[in-house]
N, CA, C and O atoms as a Tinker XYZ file with bonds, in Angstrom:
   492  protein
     1  N    -48.042000  120.606000  -40.810000    73     2
     2  CA   -47.355000  121.703000  -41.320000    64     1     3
     3  C    -47.527000  122.943000  -39.874000    63     2     4     5
     4  O    -46.636000  123.746000  -39.597000    81     3
     5  N    -48.658000  122.851000  -39.228000    73     3     6
     6  CA   -48.975000  123.743000  -38.103000    64     5     7
     7  C    -49.723000  123.102000  -37.224000    63     6     8     9
     8  O    -50.717000  122.445000  -37.534000    81     7
     9  N    -49.263000  123.262000  -35.994000    73     7    10
    10  CA   -49.936000  122.823000  -34.817000    64     9    11
    11  C    -50.500000  123.947000  -33.958000    63    10    12    13
    12  O    -49.797000  124.956000  -33.907000    81    11
    13  N    -51.593000  123.955000  -33.303000    73    11    14
    14  CA   -52.318000  125.035000  -32.551000    64    13    15
    15  C    -52.826000  124.632000  -31.093000    63    14    16    17
    16  O    -53.497000  123.618000  -30.902000    81    15
    17  N    -52.429000  125.557000  -30.035000    73    15    18
    18  CA   -53.020000  125.192000  -28.963000    64    17    19
    19  C    -53.499000  126.324000  -28.516000    63    18    20    21
    20  O    -52.931000  127.406000  -28.666000    81    19
    21  N    -54.812000  126.116000  -27.808000    73    19    22
    22  CA   -55.532000  127.469000  -27.199000    64    21    23
    23  C    -55.390000  127.240000  -25.714000    63    22    24    25
    24  O    -55.299000  126.173000  -25.107000    81    23
    25  N    -55.393000  128.582000  -25.227000    73    23    26
    26  CA   -55.398000  128.617000  -23.782000    64    25    27
    27  C    -56.141000  129.810000  -23.274000    63    26    28    29
    28  O    -56.579000  130.618000  -24.092000    81    27
    29  N    -56.306000  129.973000  -22.104000    73    27    30
    30  CA   -57.273000  131.154000  -21.571000    64    29    31
    31  C    -58.499000  131.334000  -21.324000    63    30    32    33
    32  O    -59.019000  132.367000  -20.903000    81    31
    33  N    -59.227000  129.886000  -21.692000    73    31    34
    34  CA   -60.693000  129.903000  -21.318000    64    33    35
    35  C    -60.980000  129.676000  -19.625000    63    34    36    37
    36  O    -60.089000  129.289000  -18.869000    81    35
    37  N    -62.109000  129.927000  -19.262000    73    35    38
    38  CA   -62.351000  129.638000  -18.029000    64    37    39
    39  C    -63.792000  130.164000  -17.801000    63    38    40    41
    40  O    -64.535000  130.381000  -18.758000    81    39
    41  N    -64.182000  130.370000  -16.489000    73    39    42
    42  CA   -65.459000  130.819000  -16.009000    64    41    43
    43  C    -65.429000  132.385000  -15.598000    63    42    44    45
    44  O    -64.549000  132.853000  -14.876000    81    43
    45  N    -66.396000  133.069000  -16.093000    73    43    46
    46  CA   -66.353000  134.382000  -15.924000    64    45    47
    47  C    -67.767000  135.095000  -15.765000    63    46    48    49
    48  O    -68.745000  134.634000  -16.353000    81    47
    49  N    -67.858000  136.191000  -14.987000    73    47    50
    50  CA   -69.230000  136.716000  -14.782000    64    49    51
    51  C    -69.593000  137.492000  -15.980000    63    50    52    53
    52  O    -68.739000  137.937000  -16.747000    81    51
    53  N    -71.005000  137.673000  -16.160000    73    51    54
    54  CA   -71.523000  138.494000  -17.259000    64    53    55
    55  C    -70.872000  139.862000  -17.135000    63    54    56    57
    56  O    -70.790000  140.434000  -16.049000    81    55
    57  N    -70.351000  140.440000  -18.420000    73    55    58
    58  CA   -69.934000  141.605000  -18.206000    64    57    59
    59  C    -68.434000  141.655000  -18.188000    63    58    60    61
    60  O    -67.850000  142.668000  -18.574000    81    59
    61  N    -67.709000  140.467000  -17.700000    73    59    62
    62  CA   -66.329000  140.315000  -17.629000    64    61    63
    63  C    -65.699000  140.227000  -18.912000    63    62    64    65
    64  O    -66.278000  140.308000  -19.995000    81    63
    65  N    -64.329000  140.035000  -18.696000    73    63    66
    66  CA   -63.443000  139.926000  -19.821000    64    65    67
    67  C    -62.559000  138.655000  -19.971000    63    66    68    69
    68  O    -62.164000  138.144000  -18.924000    81    67
    69  N    -62.285000  138.218000  -20.881000    73    67    70
    70  CA   -61.144000  137.151000  -20.876000    64    69    71
    71  C    -60.386000  137.415000  -22.285000    63    70    72    73
    72  O    -60.939000  138.001000  -23.215000    81    71
    73  N    -59.052000  136.914000  -22.340000    73    71    74
    74  CA   -57.981000  136.833000  -23.345000    64    73    75
    75  C    -57.738000  135.472000  -23.631000    63    74    76    77
    76  O    -57.278000  134.818000  -22.695000    81    75
    77  N    -57.964000  134.811000  -24.842000    73    75    78
    78  CA   -57.542000  133.664000  -25.292000    64    77    79
    79  C    -56.401000  133.820000  -26.030000    63    78    80    81
    80  O    -56.230000  134.861000  -26.665000    81    79
    81  N    -55.494000  132.827000  -26.039000    73    79    82
    82  CA   -54.348000  132.814000  -26.935000    64    81    83
    83  C    -54.257000  131.447000  -27.524000    63    82    84    85
    84  O    -54.559000  130.395000  -26.961000    81    83
    85  N    -53.767000  131.617000  -28.822000    73    83    86
    86  CA   -53.532000  130.398000  -29.583000    64    85    87
    87  C    -51.896000  130.450000  -29.802000    63    86    88    89
    88  O    -51.302000  131.401000  -30.309000    81    87
    89  N    -51.385000  129.425000  -29.394000    73    87    90
    90  CA   -50.015000  129.228000  -29.949000    64    89    91
    91  C    -49.691000  128.402000  -31.022000    63    90    92    93
    92  O    -50.088000  127.237000  -31.032000    81    91
    93  N    -48.942000  128.915000  -32.028000    73    91    94
    94  CA   -48.728000  128.144000  -33.271000    64    93    95
    95  C    -47.438000  127.824000  -33.376000    63    94    96    97
    96  O    -46.523000  128.553000  -32.994000    81    95
    97  N    -47.293000  126.635000  -33.938000    73    95    98
    98  CA   -45.809000  125.991000  -34.343000    64    97    99
    99  C    -45.773000  125.325000  -35.600000    63    98   100   101
   100  O    -46.749000  124.732000  -36.059000    81    99
   101  N    -44.525000  125.420000  -36.241000    73    99   102
   102  CA   -44.374000  124.901000  -37.640000    64   101   103
   103  C    -43.644000  126.007000  -38.213000    63   102   104   105
   104  O    -43.720000  127.189000  -37.877000    81   103
   105  N    -42.829000  125.421000  -39.241000    73   103   106
   106  CA   -41.964000  126.430000  -39.918000    64   105   107
   107  C    -42.684000  127.507000  -40.755000    63   106   108   109
   108  O    -42.132000  128.590000  -40.950000    81   107
   109  N    -43.838000  127.247000  -41.226000    73   107   110
   110  CA   -44.660000  128.289000  -42.088000    64   109   111
   111  C    -45.764000  128.762000  -41.334000    63   110   112   113
   112  O    -46.718000  129.240000  -41.948000    81   111
   113  N    -45.780000  128.700000  -40.080000    73   111   114
   114  CA   -46.884000  129.044000  -39.380000    64   113   115
   115  C    -47.397000  130.649000  -39.298000    63   114   116   117
   116  O    -48.527000  131.062000  -39.035000    81   115
   117  N    -46.151000  131.427000  -39.622000    73   115   118
   118  CA   -46.578000  132.943000  -39.717000    64   117   119
   119  C    -47.029000  133.200000  -41.097000    63   118   120   121
   120  O    -47.600000  134.278000  -41.265000    81   119
   121  N    -46.893000  132.458000  -42.079000    73   119   122
   122  CA   -47.661000  132.938000  -43.475000    64   121   123
   123  C    -48.990000  132.433000  -43.495000    63   122   124   125
   124  O    -49.640000  132.526000  -44.536000    81   123
   125  N    -49.536000  131.846000  -42.352000    73   123   126
   126  CA   -50.965000  131.503000  -42.595000    64   125   127
   127  C    -52.099000  132.559000  -42.127000    63   126   128   129
   128  O    -51.815000  133.359000  -41.236000    81   127
   129  N    -53.353000  132.567000  -42.707000    73   127   130
   130  CA   -54.365000  133.369000  -42.190000    64   129   131
   131  C    -54.698000  132.498000  -40.928000    63   130   132   133
   132  O    -54.518000  131.280000  -40.957000    81   131
   133  N    -55.250000  133.226000  -39.672000    73   131   134
   134  CA   -55.712000  132.551000  -38.525000    64   133   135
   135  C    -57.192000  133.194000  -38.239000    63   134   136   137
   136  O    -57.551000  134.273000  -38.711000    81   135
   137  N    -57.912000  132.450000  -37.479000    73   135   138
   138  CA   -59.122000  132.556000  -37.132000    64   137   139
   139  C    -59.601000  132.012000  -35.899000    63   138   140   141
   140  O    -59.034000  131.035000  -35.411000    81   139
   141  N    -60.686000  132.599000  -35.293000    73   139   142
   142  CA   -61.317000  131.994000  -34.062000    64   141   143
   143  C    -62.872000  131.547000  -34.495000    63   142   144   145
   144  O    -63.728000  132.245000  -35.039000    81   143
   145  N    -62.929000  130.504000  -34.180000    73   143   146
   146  CA   -64.416000  130.008000  -34.204000    64   145   147
   147  C    -64.912000  129.619000  -32.803000    63   146   148   149
   148  O    -64.074000  129.522000  -31.907000    81   147
   149  N    -66.195000  129.392000  -32.547000    73   147   150
   150  CA   -66.819000  128.995000  -31.432000    64   149   151
   151  C    -67.947000  128.076000  -31.811000    63   150   152   153
   152  O    -68.512000  128.169000  -32.901000    81   151
   153  N    -68.298000  127.097000  -30.805000    73   151   154
   154  CA   -69.243000  126.191000  -30.813000    64   153   155
   155  C    -69.921000  125.935000  -29.533000    63   154   156   157
   156  O    -69.347000  125.322000  -28.634000    81   155
   157  N    -71.131000  126.385000  -29.415000    73   155   158
   158  CA   -71.901000  125.964000  -28.338000    64   157   159
   159  C    -72.483000  124.598000  -28.318000    63   158   160   161
   160  O    -72.669000  123.996000  -29.376000    81   159
   161  N    -72.745000  124.137000  -27.295000    73   159   162
   162  CA   -73.256000  122.659000  -27.115000    64   161   163
   163  C    -74.676000  122.485000  -27.799000    63   162   164   165
   164  O    -75.708000  123.034000  -27.413000    81   163
   165  N    -74.559000  121.667000  -28.833000    73   163   166
   166  CA   -75.707000  121.273000  -29.683000    64   165   167
   167  C    -75.806000  122.283000  -30.754000    63   166   168   169
   168  O    -76.797000  122.255000  -31.483000    81   167
   169  N    -74.819000  123.240000  -30.943000    73   167   170
   170  CA   -75.092000  124.096000  -32.051000    64   169   171
   171  C    -73.924000  123.970000  -33.130000    63   170   172   173
   172  O    -72.903000  123.342000  -32.852000    81   171
   173  N    -74.073000  124.485000  -34.166000    73   171   174
   174  CA   -72.989000  124.635000  -35.255000    64   173   175
   175  C    -71.829000  125.547000  -35.082000    63   174   176   177
   176  O    -72.021000  126.696000  -34.683000    81   175
   177  N    -70.428000  125.031000  -35.405000    73   175   178
   178  CA   -69.411000  125.945000  -35.241000    64   177   179
   179  C    -69.863000  127.341000  -36.067000    63   178   180   181
   180  O    -70.565000  127.456000  -37.072000    81   179
   181  N    -69.227000  128.289000  -35.302000    73   179   182
   182  CA   -69.612000  129.710000  -35.607000    64   181   183
   183  C    -68.341000  130.559000  -35.833000    63   182   184   185
   184  O    -67.493000  130.526000  -34.941000    81   183
   185  N    -68.104000  131.356000  -36.988000    73   183   186
   186  CA   -66.989000  132.298000  -37.047000    64   185   187
   187  C    -67.039000  133.471000  -36.098000    63   186   188   189
   188  O    -68.049000  134.167000  -35.994000    81   187
   189  N    -66.031000  133.662000  -35.470000    73   187   190
   190  CA   -65.816000  134.872000  -34.546000    64   189   191
   191  C    -64.975000  135.743000  -35.105000    63   190   192   193
   192  O    -65.547000  136.797000  -35.385000    81   191
   193  N    -63.726000  135.715000  -35.405000    73   191   194
   194  CA   -63.065000  136.852000  -36.115000    64   193   195
   195  C    -61.723000  135.914000  -36.435000    63   194   196   197
   196  O    -61.501000  134.762000  -36.063000    81   195
   197  N    -60.897000  136.811000  -37.262000    73   195   198
   198  CA   -59.876000  136.337000  -37.856000    64   197   199
   199  C    -58.877000  137.218000  -38.195000    63   198   200   201
   200  O    -59.215000  138.402000  -38.179000    81   199
   201  N    -57.528000  136.924000  -38.556000    73   199   202
   202  CA   -56.436000  137.903000  -38.874000    64   201   203
   203  C    -55.583000  137.402000  -39.919000    63   202   204   205
   204  O    -55.110000  136.288000  -39.697000    81   203
   205  N    -55.260000  137.978000  -41.050000    73   203   206
   206  CA   -54.436000  137.732000  -42.028000    64   205   207
   207  C    -52.983000  137.507000  -41.694000    63   206   208   209
   208  O    -52.557000  137.941000  -40.623000    81   207
   209  N    -52.185000  136.861000  -42.529000    73   207   210
   210  CA   -50.631000  136.974000  -42.428000    64   209   211
   211  C    -50.139000  138.414000  -42.547000    63   210   212   213
   212  O    -49.031000  138.746000  -42.126000    81   211
   213  N    -50.841000  139.114000  -43.029000    73   211   214
   214  CA   -50.407000  140.759000  -43.144000    64   213   215
   215  C    -51.022000  141.597000  -41.929000    63   214   216   217
   216  O    -50.729000  142.789000  -41.837000    81   215
   217  N    -51.811000  141.035000  -41.058000    73   215   218
   218  CA   -52.175000  141.428000  -39.717000    64   217   219
   219  C    -53.399000  142.366000  -39.979000    63   218   220   221
   220  O    -53.602000  143.359000  -39.280000    81   219
   221  N    -54.347000  141.937000  -41.206000    73   219   222
   222  CA   -55.550000  142.672000  -41.246000    64   221   223
   223  C    -56.819000  141.937000  -40.535000    63   222   224   225
   224  O    -57.106000  140.803000  -40.918000    81   223
   225  N    -57.360000  142.378000  -39.806000    73   223   226
   226  CA   -58.295000  141.643000  -38.908000    64   225   227
   227  C    -59.608000  141.760000  -39.457000    63   226   228   229
   228  O    -59.844000  142.732000  -40.175000    81   227
   229  N    -60.555000  140.860000  -39.213000    73   227   230
   230  CA   -61.855000  140.900000  -39.658000    64   229   231
   231  C    -62.794000  140.072000  -38.616000    63   230   232   233
   232  O    -62.391000  139.165000  -37.887000    81   231
   233  N    -63.938000  140.497000  -38.681000    73   231   234
   234  CA   -64.940000  139.862000  -37.496000    64   233   235
   235  C    -66.170000  139.675000  -37.929000    63   234   236   237
   236  O    -66.643000  140.489000  -38.721000    81   235
   237  N    -66.990000  138.467000  -37.451000    73   235   238
   238  CA   -68.437000  138.537000  -37.544000    64   237   239
   239  C    -69.145000  139.862000  -37.154000    63   238   240   241
   240  O    -68.769000  140.569000  -36.218000    81   239
   241  N    -70.217000  140.137000  -37.967000    73   239   242
   242  CA   -71.015000  141.372000  -37.492000    64   241   243
   243  C    -71.411000  141.395000  -36.138000    63   242   244   245
   244  O    -71.342000  142.440000  -35.492000    81   243
   245  N    -71.824000  140.325000  -35.644000    73   243   246
   246  CA   -72.174000  140.189000  -34.084000    64   245   247
   247  C    -71.172000  140.440000  -33.125000    63   246   248   249
   248  O    -71.444000  140.791000  -31.977000    81   247
   249  N    -69.805000  140.245000  -33.624000    73   247   250
   250  CA   -68.690000  140.402000  -32.589000    64   249   251
   251  C    -67.938000  141.623000  -32.583000    63   250   252   253
   252  O    -67.124000  141.844000  -31.687000    81   251
   253  N    -68.183000  142.565000  -33.668000    73   251   254
   254  CA   -67.456000  143.584000  -33.691000    64   253   255
   255  C    -67.956000  144.702000  -32.452000    63   254   256   257
   256  O    -69.113000  144.888000  -32.075000    81   255
   257  N    -66.849000  145.298000  -32.011000    73   255   258
   258  CA   -67.058000  146.280000  -30.953000    64   257   259
   259  C    -66.813000  145.667000  -29.611000    63   258   260   261
   260  O    -66.562000  146.410000  -28.662000    81   259
   261  N    -66.871000  144.235000  -29.440000    73   259   262
   262  CA   -66.739000  143.437000  -28.205000    64   261   263
   263  C    -65.408000  142.622000  -28.226000    63   262   264   265
   264  O    -64.671000  142.566000  -27.242000    81   263
   265  N    -65.183000  142.084000  -29.241000    73   263   266
   266  CA   -64.073000  141.215000  -29.448000    64   265   267
   267  C    -63.025000  141.781000  -30.532000    63   266   268   269
   268  O    -63.394000  142.461000  -31.490000    81   267
   269  N    -61.642000  141.425000  -30.283000    73   267   270
   270  CA   -60.550000  141.997000  -30.853000    64   269   271
   271  C    -59.687000  140.788000  -31.260000    63   270   272   273
   272  O    -59.517000  139.942000  -30.383000    81   271
   273  N    -59.163000  140.598000  -32.369000    73   271   274
   274  CA   -58.054000  139.499000  -32.691000    64   273   275
   275  C    -56.924000  140.279000  -32.994000    63   274   276   277
   276  O    -57.058000  141.306000  -33.658000    81   275
   277  N    -55.702000  139.867000  -32.539000    73   275   278
   278  CA   -54.338000  140.275000  -32.803000    64   277   279
   279  C    -53.381000  139.016000  -32.826000    63   278   280   281
   280  O    -53.624000  137.902000  -32.361000    81   279
   281  N    -52.329000  139.409000  -33.421000    73   279   282
   282  CA   -51.190000  138.422000  -33.418000    64   281   283
   283  C    -49.820000  139.086000  -33.140000    63   282   284   285
   284  O    -49.479000  140.223000  -33.470000    81   283
   285  N    -49.181000  138.259000  -32.544000    73   283   286
   286  CA   -47.827000  138.778000  -32.180000    64   285   287
   287  C    -46.786000  137.703000  -33.014000    63   286   288   289
   288  O    -46.807000  136.499000  -32.757000    81   287
   289  N    -46.120000  138.130000  -33.768000    73   287   290
   290  CA   -45.237000  137.297000  -34.688000    64   289   291
   291  C    -44.028000  136.949000  -33.811000    63   290   292   293
   292  O    -43.488000  135.851000  -33.940000    81   291
   293  N    -43.665000  137.691000  -33.082000    73   291   294
   294  CA   -42.330000  137.298000  -32.177000    64   293   295
   295  C    -42.700000  135.989000  -31.312000    63   294   296   297
   296  O    -42.036000  134.953000  -31.264000    81   295
   297  N    -43.891000  136.262000  -30.650000    73   295   298
   298  CA   -44.219000  134.953000  -29.933000    64   297   299
   299  C    -44.805000  133.973000  -30.559000    63   298   300   301
   300  O    -44.887000  132.890000  -29.979000    81   299
   301  N    -45.369000  134.138000  -31.945000    73   299   302
   302  CA   -46.092000  133.332000  -32.712000    64   301   303
   303  C    -47.355000  132.882000  -32.025000    63   302   304   305
   304  O    -47.637000  131.684000  -31.980000    81   303
   305  N    -48.200000  133.900000  -31.434000    73   303   306
   306  CA   -49.410000  133.747000  -30.820000    64   305   307
   307  C    -50.506000  134.579000  -31.693000    63   306   308   309
   308  O    -50.196000  135.556000  -32.374000    81   307
   309  N    -51.634000  134.137000  -31.600000    73   307   310
   310  CA   -52.824000  134.790000  -31.973000    64   309   311
   311  C    -53.891000  134.846000  -30.790000    63   310   312   313
   312  O    -54.355000  133.841000  -30.252000    81   311
   313  N    -54.193000  136.060000  -30.486000    73   311   314
   314  CA   -55.090000  136.371000  -29.350000    64   313   315
   315  C    -56.596000  136.693000  -29.760000    63   314   316   317
   316  O    -56.919000  137.088000  -30.881000    81   315
   317  N    -57.376000  136.496000  -28.820000    73   315   318
   318  CA   -58.864000  136.912000  -28.954000    64   317   319
   319  C    -59.100000  137.585000  -27.488000    63   318   320   321
   320  O    -59.229000  136.927000  -26.456000    81   319
   321  N    -59.133000  138.876000  -27.561000    73   319   322
   322  CA   -59.664000  139.717000  -26.402000    64   321   323
   323  C    -61.076000  139.718000  -26.373000    63   322   324   325
   324  O    -61.733000  140.057000  -27.357000    81   323
   325  N    -61.621000  139.336000  -25.233000    73   323   326
   326  CA   -63.148000  139.520000  -25.386000    64   325   327
   327  C    -63.782000  140.349000  -24.198000    63   326   328   329
   328  O    -63.494000  140.001000  -23.053000    81   327
   329  N    -64.489000  141.246000  -24.365000    73   327   330
   330  CA   -64.950000  142.195000  -23.479000    64   329   331
   331  C    -66.537000  142.247000  -23.401000    63   330   332   333
   332  O    -67.220000  142.010000  -24.397000    81   331
   333  N    -67.097000  142.575000  -22.147000    73   331   334
   334  CA   -68.514000  142.631000  -21.997000    64   333   335
   335  C    -69.107000  141.208000  -22.364000    63   334   336   337
   336  O    -69.981000  141.160000  -23.229000    81   335
   337  N    -68.699000  140.121000  -21.785000    73   335   338
   338  CA   -69.097000  138.868000  -22.163000    64   337   339
   339  C    -70.647000  138.702000  -21.786000    63   338   340   341
   340  O    -71.189000  139.338000  -20.882000    81   339
   341  N    -71.212000  137.868000  -22.506000    73   339   342
   342  CA   -72.734000  137.608000  -22.162000    64   341   343
   343  C    -72.760000  136.102000  -22.046000    63   342   344   345
   344  O    -71.891000  135.417000  -22.585000    81   343
   345  N    -73.821000  135.549000  -21.295000    73   343   346
   346  CA   -74.097000  134.126000  -21.219000    64   345   347
   347  C    -74.184000  133.434000  -22.570000    63   346   348   349
   348  O    -73.911000  132.238000  -22.673000    81   347
   349  N    -74.588000  134.227000  -23.680000    73   347   350
   350  CA   -74.698000  133.563000  -24.908000    64   349   351
   351  C    -73.332000  133.401000  -25.835000    63   350   352   353
   352  O    -73.300000  132.833000  -26.927000    81   351
   353  N    -72.068000  134.104000  -25.076000    73   351   354
   354  CA   -70.917000  133.678000  -25.603000    64   353   355
   355  C    -70.402000  132.372000  -25.057000    63   354   356   357
   356  O    -69.325000  131.943000  -25.469000    81   355
   357  N    -71.033000  131.774000  -24.242000    73   355   358
   358  CA   -70.408000  130.584000  -23.737000    64   357   359
   359  C    -70.442000  129.459000  -24.823000    63   358   360   361
   360  O    -71.440000  129.182000  -25.488000    81   359
   361  N    -69.178000  128.825000  -24.919000    73   359   362
   362  CA   -68.923000  128.021000  -26.070000    64   361   363
   363  C    -67.558000  127.552000  -25.771000    63   362   364   365
   364  O    -66.824000  128.086000  -24.940000    81   363
   365  N    -67.218000  126.401000  -26.579000    73   363   366
   366  CA   -65.633000  126.116000  -26.896000    64   365   367
   367  C    -65.247000  126.806000  -28.058000    63   366   368   369
   368  O    -65.773000  126.722000  -29.168000    81   367
   369  N    -64.115000  127.618000  -27.657000    73   367   370
   370  CA   -63.441000  128.584000  -28.674000    64   369   371
   371  C    -62.245000  127.731000  -29.233000    63   370   372   373
   372  O    -61.461000  127.162000  -28.473000    81   371
   373  N    -62.143000  127.669000  -30.695000    73   371   374
   374  CA   -61.335000  127.074000  -31.532000    64   373   375
   375  C    -60.476000  127.969000  -32.154000    63   374   376   377
   376  O    -60.965000  128.991000  -32.634000    81   375
   377  N    -59.103000  127.736000  -32.242000    73   375   378
   378  CA   -58.378000  128.511000  -33.163000    64   377   379
   379  C    -58.086000  127.704000  -34.478000    63   378   380   381
   380  O    -57.957000  126.482000  -34.394000    81   379
   381  N    -57.972000  128.359000  -35.725000    73   379   382
   382  CA   -57.963000  127.879000  -36.778000    64   381   383
   383  C    -56.777000  128.275000  -37.737000    63   382   384   385
   384  O    -56.396000  129.441000  -37.632000    81   383
   385  N    -56.230000  127.587000  -38.526000    73   383   386
   386  CA   -55.183000  128.341000  -39.476000    64   385   387
   387  C    -55.392000  127.802000  -40.962000    63   386   388   389
   388  O    -55.796000  126.664000  -41.199000    81   387
   389  N    -55.117000  128.618000  -41.805000    73   387   390
   390  CA   -55.016000  127.964000  -43.195000    64   389   391
   391  C    -54.701000  129.417000  -44.269000    63   390   392   393
   392  O    -54.722000  130.622000  -44.022000    81   391
   393  N    -54.441000  128.717000  -45.403000    73   391   394
   394  CA   -54.224000  129.867000  -46.535000    64   393   395
   395  C    -55.422000  130.016000  -47.367000    63   394   396   397
   396  O    -55.758000  129.239000  -48.262000    81   395
   397  N    -56.027000  131.055000  -47.007000    73   395   398
   398  CA   -57.390000  131.324000  -47.385000    64   397   399
   399  C    -57.401000  132.764000  -48.078000    63   398   400   401
   400  O    -56.892000  133.748000  -47.542000    81   399
   401  N    -58.069000  132.789000  -49.399000    73   399   402
   402  CA   -58.383000  134.109000  -50.048000    64   401   403
   403  C    -59.841000  134.537000  -50.085000    63   402   404   405
   404  O    -60.194000  135.642000  -50.497000    81   403
   405  N    -60.707000  133.557000  -49.609000    73   403   406
   406  CA   -62.095000  133.884000  -49.697000    64   405   407
   407  C    -62.753000  133.021000  -48.687000    63   406   408   409
   408  O    -62.120000  132.074000  -48.221000    81   407
   409  N    -63.881000  133.245000  -48.334000    73   407   410
   410  CA   -64.776000  132.515000  -47.497000    64   409   411
   411  C    -64.030000  132.388000  -46.193000    63   410   412   413
   412  O    -63.994000  131.276000  -45.666000    81   411
   413  N    -63.441000  133.391000  -45.628000    73   411   414
   414  CA   -62.832000  133.444000  -44.445000    64   413   415
   415  C    -63.539000  132.931000  -43.237000    63   414   416   417
   416  O    -62.941000  132.430000  -42.286000    81   415
   417  N    -65.098000  133.102000  -43.321000    73   415   418
   418  CA   -65.803000  132.728000  -42.149000    64   417   419
   419  C    -66.509000  131.409000  -42.242000    63   418   420   421
   420  O    -67.508000  131.150000  -41.572000    81   419
   421  N    -65.928000  130.544000  -43.139000    73   419   422
   422  CA   -66.342000  129.201000  -43.349000    64   421   423
   423  C    -65.273000  128.188000  -42.796000    63   422   424   425
   424  O    -64.118000  128.193000  -43.223000    81   423
   425  N    -65.699000  127.348000  -41.857000    73   423   426
   426  CA   -64.883000  126.493000  -41.212000    64   425   427
   427  C    -63.964000  125.603000  -42.188000    63   426   428   429
   428  O    -62.781000  125.346000  -41.965000    81   427
   429  N    -64.653000  125.204000  -43.233000    73   427   430
   430  CA   -64.023000  124.458000  -43.962000    64   429   431
   431  C    -62.840000  125.134000  -45.057000    63   430   432   433
   432  O    -62.255000  124.539000  -45.963000    81   431
   433  N    -62.730000  126.323000  -44.717000    73   431   434
   434  CA   -61.667000  126.991000  -45.397000    64   433   435
   435  C    -60.190000  126.864000  -44.763000    63   434   436   437
   436  O    -59.145000  127.286000  -45.258000    81   435
   437  N    -60.356000  126.213000  -43.607000    73   435   438
   438  CA   -59.103000  126.096000  -42.704000    64   437   439
   439  C    -58.685000  124.764000  -42.577000    63   438   440   441
   440  O    -59.494000  123.854000  -42.395000    81   439
   441  N    -57.352000  124.572000  -42.670000    73   439   442
   442  CA   -56.652000  123.235000  -42.666000    64   441   443
   443  C    -56.452000  122.608000  -41.270000    63   442   444   445
   444  O    -56.596000  121.401000  -41.072000    81   443
   445  N    -56.099000  123.535000  -40.273000    73   443   446
   446  CA   -55.540000  123.155000  -39.065000    64   445   447
   447  C    -56.493000  123.813000  -38.022000    63   446   448   449
   448  O    -57.078000  124.886000  -38.171000    81   447
   449  N    -56.553000  122.948000  -36.892000    73   447   450
   450  CA   -57.229000  123.385000  -35.735000    64   449   451
   451  C    -56.790000  122.929000  -34.525000    63   450   452   453
   452  O    -56.315000  121.796000  -34.459000    81   451
   453  N    -56.878000  123.690000  -33.464000    73   451   454
   454  CA   -56.663000  123.459000  -32.136000    64   453   455
   455  C    -57.711000  122.692000  -31.334000    63   454   456   457
   456  O    -58.827000  122.523000  -31.826000    81   455
   457  N    -57.378000  122.171000  -29.999000    73   455   458
   458  CA   -58.312000  121.338000  -29.528000    64   457   459
   459  C    -59.529000  122.003000  -28.988000    63   458   460   461
   460  O    -60.565000  121.375000  -28.767000    81   459
   461  N    -59.388000  123.328000  -28.769000    73   459   462
   462  CA   -60.484000  124.317000  -28.232000    64   461   463
   463  C    -60.183000  124.547000  -26.833000    63   462   464   465
   464  O    -59.430000  123.788000  -26.223000    81   463
   465  N    -60.821000  125.722000  -26.204000    73   463   466
   466  CA   -60.753000  125.918000  -24.786000    64   465   467
   467  C    -62.049000  126.362000  -24.501000    63   466   468   469
   468  O    -62.638000  127.094000  -25.295000    81   467
   469  N    -62.632000  125.935000  -23.283000    73   467   470
   470  CA   -64.073000  126.220000  -22.962000    64   469   471
   471  C    -64.101000  127.707000  -22.275000    63   470   472   473
   472  O    -63.370000  128.121000  -21.375000    81   471
   473  N    -65.074000  128.337000  -22.907000    73   471   474
   474  CA   -65.412000  129.655000  -22.021000    64   473   475
   475  C    -66.963000  129.574000  -21.486000    63   474   476   477
   476  O    -67.958000  129.353000  -22.176000    81   475
   477  N    -66.910000  129.777000  -20.272000    73   475   478
   478  CA   -68.477000  129.794000  -19.673000    64   477   479
   479  C    -68.787000  131.232000  -19.109000    63   478   480   481
   480  O    -67.956000  131.817000  -18.414000    81   479
   481  N    -69.841000  131.709000  -19.384000    73   479   482
   482  CA   -70.225000  132.988000  -18.949000    64   481   483
   483  C    -71.374000  132.953000  -18.038000    63   482   484   485
   484  O    -72.430000  132.659000  -18.599000    81   483
   485  N    -71.437000  133.158000  -16.878000    73   483   486
   486  CA   -72.440000  133.003000  -15.841000    64   485   487
   487  C    -73.234000  134.340000  -15.830000    63   486   488   489
   488  O    -72.723000  135.439000  -16.044000    81   487
   489  N    -74.332000  134.150000  -15.599000    73   487   490
   490  CA   -75.329000  135.502000  -15.411000    64   489   491
   491  C    -75.450000  136.021000  -14.092000    63   490   492
   492  O    -76.159000  137.005000  -13.878000    81   491
């Protein structure tokens, strides 16, 4: 139903910024809730933020103020804008899609996943 491809990851200095993009394809892609998760080496996957099909954004408490999720329905993309990056933000960032009404921060709530894009923040 939905295919997701992340891009925009890379190496950045602490305090810098990155903008990740998730390109979605599929005839019903615009009707899905979208979310970003991240997974650092040796750690569990962690919710970052998401956005509903109605463009209501939501975030993990630890991400508020630094990260912004947005979607562009014309381009069929969902972005994650990250500011003031810290070394602890280093992780593989994944885009996810699903039709969720609860448990938006739980990875198992989402049916579709991208391959991930690496973000590395140096000190």
